[in-house]
Tab-separated table of C-alpha atoms and ligand atoms in Angstrom:
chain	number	residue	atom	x	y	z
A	1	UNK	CA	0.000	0.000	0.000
A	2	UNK	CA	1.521	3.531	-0.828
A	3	UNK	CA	1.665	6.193	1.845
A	4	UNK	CA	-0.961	8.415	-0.580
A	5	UNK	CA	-3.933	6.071	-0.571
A	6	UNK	CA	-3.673	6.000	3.331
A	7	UNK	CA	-4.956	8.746	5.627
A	8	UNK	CA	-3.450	11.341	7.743
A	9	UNK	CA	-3.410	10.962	11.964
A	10	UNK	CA	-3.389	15.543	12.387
A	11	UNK	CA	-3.105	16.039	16.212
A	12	UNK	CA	-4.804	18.975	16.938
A	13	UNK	CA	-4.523	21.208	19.423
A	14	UNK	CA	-7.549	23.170	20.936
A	15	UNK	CA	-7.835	25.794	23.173
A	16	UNK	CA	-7.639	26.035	26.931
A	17	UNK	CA	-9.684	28.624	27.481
A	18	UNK	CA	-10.250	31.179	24.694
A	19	UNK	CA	-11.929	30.014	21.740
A	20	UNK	CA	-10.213	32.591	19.430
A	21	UNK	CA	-6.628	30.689	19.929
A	22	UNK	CA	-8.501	27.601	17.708
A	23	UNK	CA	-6.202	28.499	14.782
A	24	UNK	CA	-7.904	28.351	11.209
A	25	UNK	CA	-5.857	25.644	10.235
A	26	UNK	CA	-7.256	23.441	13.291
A	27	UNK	CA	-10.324	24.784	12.264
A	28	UNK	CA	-10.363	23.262	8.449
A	29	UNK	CA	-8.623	20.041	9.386
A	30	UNK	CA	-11.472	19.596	12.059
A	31	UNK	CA	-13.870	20.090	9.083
A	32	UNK	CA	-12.056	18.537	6.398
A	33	UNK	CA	-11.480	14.644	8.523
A	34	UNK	CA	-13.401	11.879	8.145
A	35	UNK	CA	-13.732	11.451	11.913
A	36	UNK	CA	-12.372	13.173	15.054
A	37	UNK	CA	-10.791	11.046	18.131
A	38	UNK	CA	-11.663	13.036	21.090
A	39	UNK	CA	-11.452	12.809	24.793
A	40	UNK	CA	-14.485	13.637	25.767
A	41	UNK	CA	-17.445	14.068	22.908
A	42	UNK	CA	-19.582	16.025	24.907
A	43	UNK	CA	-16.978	18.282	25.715
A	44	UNK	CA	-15.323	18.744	21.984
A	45	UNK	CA	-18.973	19.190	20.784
A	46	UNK	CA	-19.300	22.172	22.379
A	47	UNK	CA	-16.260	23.539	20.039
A	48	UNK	CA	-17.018	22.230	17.075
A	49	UNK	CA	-21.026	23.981	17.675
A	50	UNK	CA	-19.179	27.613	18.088
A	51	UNK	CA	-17.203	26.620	14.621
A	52	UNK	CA	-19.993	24.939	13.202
A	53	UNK	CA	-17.991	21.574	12.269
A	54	UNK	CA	-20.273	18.686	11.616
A	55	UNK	CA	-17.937	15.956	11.428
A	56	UNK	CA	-18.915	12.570	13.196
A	57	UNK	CA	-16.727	12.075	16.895
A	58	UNK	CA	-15.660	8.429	18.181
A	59	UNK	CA	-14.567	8.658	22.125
A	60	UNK	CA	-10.800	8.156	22.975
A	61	UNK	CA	-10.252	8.510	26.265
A	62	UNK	CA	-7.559	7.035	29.013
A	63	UNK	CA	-10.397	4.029	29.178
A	64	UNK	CA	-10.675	2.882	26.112
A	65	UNK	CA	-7.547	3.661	23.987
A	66	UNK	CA	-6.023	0.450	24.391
A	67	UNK	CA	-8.895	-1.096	22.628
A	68	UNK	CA	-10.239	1.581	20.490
A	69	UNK	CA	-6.488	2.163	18.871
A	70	UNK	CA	-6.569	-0.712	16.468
A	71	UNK	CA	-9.993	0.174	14.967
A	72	UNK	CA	-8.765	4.048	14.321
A	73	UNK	CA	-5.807	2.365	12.799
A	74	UNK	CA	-7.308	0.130	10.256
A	75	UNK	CA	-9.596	3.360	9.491
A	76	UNK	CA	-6.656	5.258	8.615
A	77	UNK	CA	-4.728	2.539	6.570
A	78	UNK	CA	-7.926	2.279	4.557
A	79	UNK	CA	-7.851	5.974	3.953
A	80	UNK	CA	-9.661	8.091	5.867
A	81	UNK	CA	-7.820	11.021	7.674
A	82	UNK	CA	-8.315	11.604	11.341
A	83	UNK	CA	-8.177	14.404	14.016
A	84	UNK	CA	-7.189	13.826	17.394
A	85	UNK	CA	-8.072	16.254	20.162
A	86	UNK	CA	-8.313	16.549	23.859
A	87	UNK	CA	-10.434	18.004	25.907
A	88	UNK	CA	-8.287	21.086	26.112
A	89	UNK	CA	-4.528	22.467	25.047
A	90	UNK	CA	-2.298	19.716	23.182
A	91	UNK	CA	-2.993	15.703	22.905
A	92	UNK	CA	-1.028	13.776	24.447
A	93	UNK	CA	0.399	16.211	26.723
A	94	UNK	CA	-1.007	14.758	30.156
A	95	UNK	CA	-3.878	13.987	27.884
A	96	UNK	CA	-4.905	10.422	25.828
A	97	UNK	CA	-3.220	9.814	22.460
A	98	UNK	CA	0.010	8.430	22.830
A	99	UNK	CA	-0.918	4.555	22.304
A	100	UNK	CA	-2.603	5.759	19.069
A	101	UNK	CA	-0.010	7.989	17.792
A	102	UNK	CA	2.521	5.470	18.697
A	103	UNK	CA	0.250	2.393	16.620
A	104	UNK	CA	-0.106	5.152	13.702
A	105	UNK	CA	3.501	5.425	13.362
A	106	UNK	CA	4.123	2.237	13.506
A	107	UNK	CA	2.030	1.163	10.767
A	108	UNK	CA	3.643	3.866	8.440
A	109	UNK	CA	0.993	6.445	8.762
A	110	UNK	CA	1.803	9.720	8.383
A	111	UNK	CA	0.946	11.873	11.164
A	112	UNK	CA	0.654	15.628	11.100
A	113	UNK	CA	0.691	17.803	14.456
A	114	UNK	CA	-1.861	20.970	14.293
A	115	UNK	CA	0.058	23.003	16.792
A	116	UNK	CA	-1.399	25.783	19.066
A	117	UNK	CA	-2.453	26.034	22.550
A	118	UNK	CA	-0.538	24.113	25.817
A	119	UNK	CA	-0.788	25.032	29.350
A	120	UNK	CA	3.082	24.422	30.203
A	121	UNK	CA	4.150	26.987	26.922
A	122	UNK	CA	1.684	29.607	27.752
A	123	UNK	CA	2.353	29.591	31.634
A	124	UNK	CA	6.326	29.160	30.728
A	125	UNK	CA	6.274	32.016	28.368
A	126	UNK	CA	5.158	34.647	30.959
A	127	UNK	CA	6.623	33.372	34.322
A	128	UNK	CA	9.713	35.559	34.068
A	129	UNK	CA	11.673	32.478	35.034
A	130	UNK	CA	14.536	31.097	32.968
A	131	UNK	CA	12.600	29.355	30.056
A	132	UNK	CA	16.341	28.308	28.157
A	133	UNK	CA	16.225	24.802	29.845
A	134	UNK	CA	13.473	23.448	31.484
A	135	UNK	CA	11.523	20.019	33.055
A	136	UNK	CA	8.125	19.836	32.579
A	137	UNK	CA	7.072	16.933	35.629
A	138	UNK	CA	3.133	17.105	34.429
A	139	UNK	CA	1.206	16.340	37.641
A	140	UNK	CA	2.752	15.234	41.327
A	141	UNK	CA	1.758	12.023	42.799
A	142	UNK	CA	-1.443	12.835	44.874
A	143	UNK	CA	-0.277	11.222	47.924
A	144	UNK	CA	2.101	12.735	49.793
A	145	UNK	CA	4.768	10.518	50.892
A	146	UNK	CA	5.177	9.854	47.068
A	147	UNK	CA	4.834	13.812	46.283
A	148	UNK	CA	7.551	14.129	48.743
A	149	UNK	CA	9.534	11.723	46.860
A	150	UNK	CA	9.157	12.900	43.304
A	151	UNK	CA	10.099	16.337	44.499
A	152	UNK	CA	12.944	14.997	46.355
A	153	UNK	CA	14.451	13.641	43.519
A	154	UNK	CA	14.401	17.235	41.548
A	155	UNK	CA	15.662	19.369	44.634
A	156	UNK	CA	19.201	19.387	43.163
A	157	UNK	CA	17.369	20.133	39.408
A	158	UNK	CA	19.047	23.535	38.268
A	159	UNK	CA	16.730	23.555	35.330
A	160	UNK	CA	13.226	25.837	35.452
A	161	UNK	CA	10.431	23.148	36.786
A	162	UNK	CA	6.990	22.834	35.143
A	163	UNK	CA	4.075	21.168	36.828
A	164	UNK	CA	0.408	20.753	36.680
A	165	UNK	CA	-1.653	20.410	39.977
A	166	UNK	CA	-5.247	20.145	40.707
A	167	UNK	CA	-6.819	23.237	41.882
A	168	UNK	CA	-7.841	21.333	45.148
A	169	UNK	CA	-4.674	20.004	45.785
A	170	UNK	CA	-2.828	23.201	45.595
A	171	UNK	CA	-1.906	24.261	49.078
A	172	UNK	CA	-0.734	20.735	49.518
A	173	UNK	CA	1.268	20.817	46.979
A	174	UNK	CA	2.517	24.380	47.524
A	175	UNK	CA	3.499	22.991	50.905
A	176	UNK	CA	5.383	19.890	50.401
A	177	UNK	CA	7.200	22.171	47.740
A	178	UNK	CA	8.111	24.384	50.017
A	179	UNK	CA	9.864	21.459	52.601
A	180	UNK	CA	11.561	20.222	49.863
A	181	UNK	CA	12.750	23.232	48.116
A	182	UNK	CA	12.709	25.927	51.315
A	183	UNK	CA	10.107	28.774	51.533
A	184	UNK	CA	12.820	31.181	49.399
A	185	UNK	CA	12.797	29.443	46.473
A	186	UNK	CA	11.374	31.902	43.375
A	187	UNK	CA	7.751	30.162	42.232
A	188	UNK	CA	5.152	31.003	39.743
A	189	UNK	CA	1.438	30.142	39.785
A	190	UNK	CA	-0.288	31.025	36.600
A	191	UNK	CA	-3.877	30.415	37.039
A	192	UNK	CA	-6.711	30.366	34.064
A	193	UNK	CA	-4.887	31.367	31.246
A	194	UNK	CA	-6.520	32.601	28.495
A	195	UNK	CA	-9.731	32.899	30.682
A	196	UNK	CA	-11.636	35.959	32.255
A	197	UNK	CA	-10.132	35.579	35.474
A	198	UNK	CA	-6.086	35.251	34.282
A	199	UNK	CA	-3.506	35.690	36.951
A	200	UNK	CA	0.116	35.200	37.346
A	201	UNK	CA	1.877	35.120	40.384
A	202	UNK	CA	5.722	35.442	40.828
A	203	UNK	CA	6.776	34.966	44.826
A	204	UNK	CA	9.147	32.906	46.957
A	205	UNK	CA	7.356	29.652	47.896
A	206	UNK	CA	6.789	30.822	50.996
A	207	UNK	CA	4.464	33.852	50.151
A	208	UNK	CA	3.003	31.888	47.431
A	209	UNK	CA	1.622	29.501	49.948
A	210	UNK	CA	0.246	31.842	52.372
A	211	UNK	CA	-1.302	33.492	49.218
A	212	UNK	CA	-2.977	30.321	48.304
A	213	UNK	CA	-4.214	29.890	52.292
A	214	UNK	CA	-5.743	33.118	52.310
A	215	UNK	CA	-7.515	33.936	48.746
A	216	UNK	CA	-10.293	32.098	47.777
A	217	UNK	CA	-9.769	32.890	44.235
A	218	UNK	CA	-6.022	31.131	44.116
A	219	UNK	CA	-8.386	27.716	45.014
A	220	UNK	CA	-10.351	27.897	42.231
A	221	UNK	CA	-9.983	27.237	38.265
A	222	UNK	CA	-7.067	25.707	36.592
A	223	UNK	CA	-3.107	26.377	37.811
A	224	UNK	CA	0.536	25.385	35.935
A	225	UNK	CA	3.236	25.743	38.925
A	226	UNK	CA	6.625	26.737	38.391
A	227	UNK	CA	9.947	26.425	40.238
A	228	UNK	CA	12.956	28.231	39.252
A	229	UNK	CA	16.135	25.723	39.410
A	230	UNK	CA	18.754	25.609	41.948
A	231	UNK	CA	21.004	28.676	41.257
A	232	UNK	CA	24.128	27.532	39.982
A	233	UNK	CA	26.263	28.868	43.010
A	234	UNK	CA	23.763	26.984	44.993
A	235	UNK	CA	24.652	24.130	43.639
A	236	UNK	CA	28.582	24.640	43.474
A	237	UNK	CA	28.012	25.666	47.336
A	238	UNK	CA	25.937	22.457	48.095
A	239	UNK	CA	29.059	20.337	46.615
A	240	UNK	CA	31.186	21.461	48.239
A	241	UNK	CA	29.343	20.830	51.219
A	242	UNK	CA	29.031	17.441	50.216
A	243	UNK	CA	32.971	17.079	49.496
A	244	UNK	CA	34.133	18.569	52.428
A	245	UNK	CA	31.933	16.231	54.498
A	246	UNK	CA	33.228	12.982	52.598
A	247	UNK	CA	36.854	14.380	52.432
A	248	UNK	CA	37.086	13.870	55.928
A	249	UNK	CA	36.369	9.933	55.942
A	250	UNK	CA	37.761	9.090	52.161
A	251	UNK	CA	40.282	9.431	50.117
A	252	UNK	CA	39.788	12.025	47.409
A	253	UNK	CA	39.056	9.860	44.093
A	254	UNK	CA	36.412	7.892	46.520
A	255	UNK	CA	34.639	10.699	47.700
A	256	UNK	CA	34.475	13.267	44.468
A	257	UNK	CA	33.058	9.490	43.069
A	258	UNK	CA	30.615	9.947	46.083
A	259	UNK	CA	29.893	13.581	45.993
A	260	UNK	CA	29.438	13.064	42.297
A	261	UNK	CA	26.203	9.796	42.270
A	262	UNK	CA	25.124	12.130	45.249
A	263	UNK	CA	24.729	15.420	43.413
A	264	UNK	CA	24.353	13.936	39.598
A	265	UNK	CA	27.652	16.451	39.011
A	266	UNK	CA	30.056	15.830	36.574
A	267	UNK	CA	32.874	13.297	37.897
A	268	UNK	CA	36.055	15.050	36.416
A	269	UNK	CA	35.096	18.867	37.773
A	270	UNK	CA	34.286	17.282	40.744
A	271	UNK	CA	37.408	15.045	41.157
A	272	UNK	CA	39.482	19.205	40.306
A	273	UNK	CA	37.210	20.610	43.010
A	274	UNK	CA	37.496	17.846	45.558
A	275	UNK	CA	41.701	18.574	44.774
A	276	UNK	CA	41.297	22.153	45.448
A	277	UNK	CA	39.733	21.513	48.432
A	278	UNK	CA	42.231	19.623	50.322
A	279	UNK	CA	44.749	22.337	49.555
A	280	UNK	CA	42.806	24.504	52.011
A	281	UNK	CA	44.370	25.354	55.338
A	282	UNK	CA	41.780	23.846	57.163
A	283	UNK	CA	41.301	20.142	55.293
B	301	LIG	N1	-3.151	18.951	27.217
B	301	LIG	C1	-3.260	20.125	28.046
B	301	LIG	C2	-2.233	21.163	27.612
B	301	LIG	O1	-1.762	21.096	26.482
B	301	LIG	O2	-1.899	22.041	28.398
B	301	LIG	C3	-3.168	19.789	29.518
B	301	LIG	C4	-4.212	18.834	29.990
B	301	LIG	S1	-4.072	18.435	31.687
B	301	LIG	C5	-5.263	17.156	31.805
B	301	LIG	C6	-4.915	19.744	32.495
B	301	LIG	C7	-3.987	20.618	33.332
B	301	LIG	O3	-3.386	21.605	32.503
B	301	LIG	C8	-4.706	21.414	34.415
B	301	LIG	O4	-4.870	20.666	35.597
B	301	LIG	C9	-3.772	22.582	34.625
B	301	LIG	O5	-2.675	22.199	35.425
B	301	LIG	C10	-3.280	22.823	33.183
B	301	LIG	N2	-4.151	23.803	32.496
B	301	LIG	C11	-5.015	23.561	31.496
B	301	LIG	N3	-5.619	24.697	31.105
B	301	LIG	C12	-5.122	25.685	31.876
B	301	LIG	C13	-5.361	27.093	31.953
B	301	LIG	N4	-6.231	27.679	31.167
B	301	LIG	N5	-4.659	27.806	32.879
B	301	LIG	C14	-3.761	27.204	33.689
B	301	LIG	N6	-3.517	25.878	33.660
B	301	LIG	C15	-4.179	25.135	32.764
């Protein structure tokens, strides 16, 4: 079978909020399909009313896309072209797709992302935090022994961090974030994007927390958190920290080996370091 007589997977992004950031492309391919995957029907029907889109809808949801995949797949290698879209923002971006996508490519169909809206961009784009590198850890663990954990693992993280949370579970969050991380760490919680009631905040963890305690409005609607990394010199500082301590009890190759699994460093500048160390007067 040639690539031409199958159809096209298009990912589609919709909005999360404002209607006017469906672009027109999204807006023909979501007419033009012979079918659109979407999370929720009920939900994408709503959109494709205020855009006047009358193409048929078949459910894909977290549920059901083990099953459903195959069928969408033999639709496509027969020829018909298919949208995928999630309830809001990007597919597949803590959102169902990525078993179809995955079965698509596999079976040499082309597939064609729609791009536009996403809650982690957006939120990213306006935090005033370093956006060159960055994590993005989609949502915590509810619990929180296993919050605790996750975050534990990305205190050292000198990157900016990106997270989703659950409205309801946001002073929870904002508090085990604030153990792990200390209450001076620089956050940002951008709330409803794109909607009436749009707000970003930029404040040490801390204040962010006691923000969330005491407005009613931070509790409500739909929040991206953000953590600005460790600051380099943090880091360097928290090394050394480490080094001195091990320095005492090891010789040097063992402990920059140490210091290095410990802080995910780089061996070698931690091997010079660890030297430069015991030159001081006091090691
Ligand atoms: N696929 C979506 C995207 O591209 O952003 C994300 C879907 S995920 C199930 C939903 C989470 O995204 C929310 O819990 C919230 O953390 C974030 N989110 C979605 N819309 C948002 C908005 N308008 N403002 C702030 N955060 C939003």
């Amino acid at each position: 079978m040639t690539e031409r007589s199958r159809g096209v997977l298009y990912v589609v992004a919709t909005p999360i909020g404002n209607l006017e950031d469906l672009s027109p492309r999204a807006q023909r391919t979501l007419a033009e399909v012979e079918l659109i995957a979407a999370e929720d029907t009920r939900h994408t029907a709503v959109l494709l009313n205020h855009f006047r889109i009358r193409t048929p809808m078949a459910a894909l949801h977290d549920y059901n896309e083990m099953q459903r995949t195959p069928t969408l797949v033999t639709k496509l290698l027969a020829g018909d072209s298919l949208a995928l879209v999630s309830d809001a923002g990007t597919p597949l971006i803590s959102d169902p797709g990525f078993n179809l996508v995955r079965a698509a490519r596999a079976a040499g169909i082309r597939v064609i992302p729609i791009p536009g809206a996403c809650a982690l961009i957006a939120a990213l784009s306006v935090s005033g935090l370093p956006t060159d590198r960055f994590v993005f850890e989609g949502f915590l663990p509810p619990k929180t022994a296993a919050r605790c954990l996750r975050l534990g693992q990305l205190q050292s993280e000198t990157r900016t961090l990106v997270f989703y949370e659950a409205v309801h579970r946001l002073t929870e969050s904002l508090s085990d974030m604030l153990q792990v991380f200390g209450g001076e760490r620089r956050a940002v919680i951008a709330r409803e994007l794109t909607k009436l009631h749009e707000s970003v905040h930029q404040d040490t963890l801390a204040a962010l927390l006691a923000w969330a305690d005491s407005d009613s409005h931070a509790q409500k609607g739909e929040v991206v958190v953000l953590i600005a990394g460790l600051a380099a010199k943090n880091t360097a500082m928290e090394t050394d920290k480490i080094l001195t301590v091990l320095l005492e009890e090891l010789p040097v190759k063992q402990a920059a080996a140490l210091a290095a699994k410990l802080t995910g460093g780089k061996r070698n500048a931690i091997y010079q370091r660890a030297l430069e160390i015991c030159k001081l007067p006091n090691i």
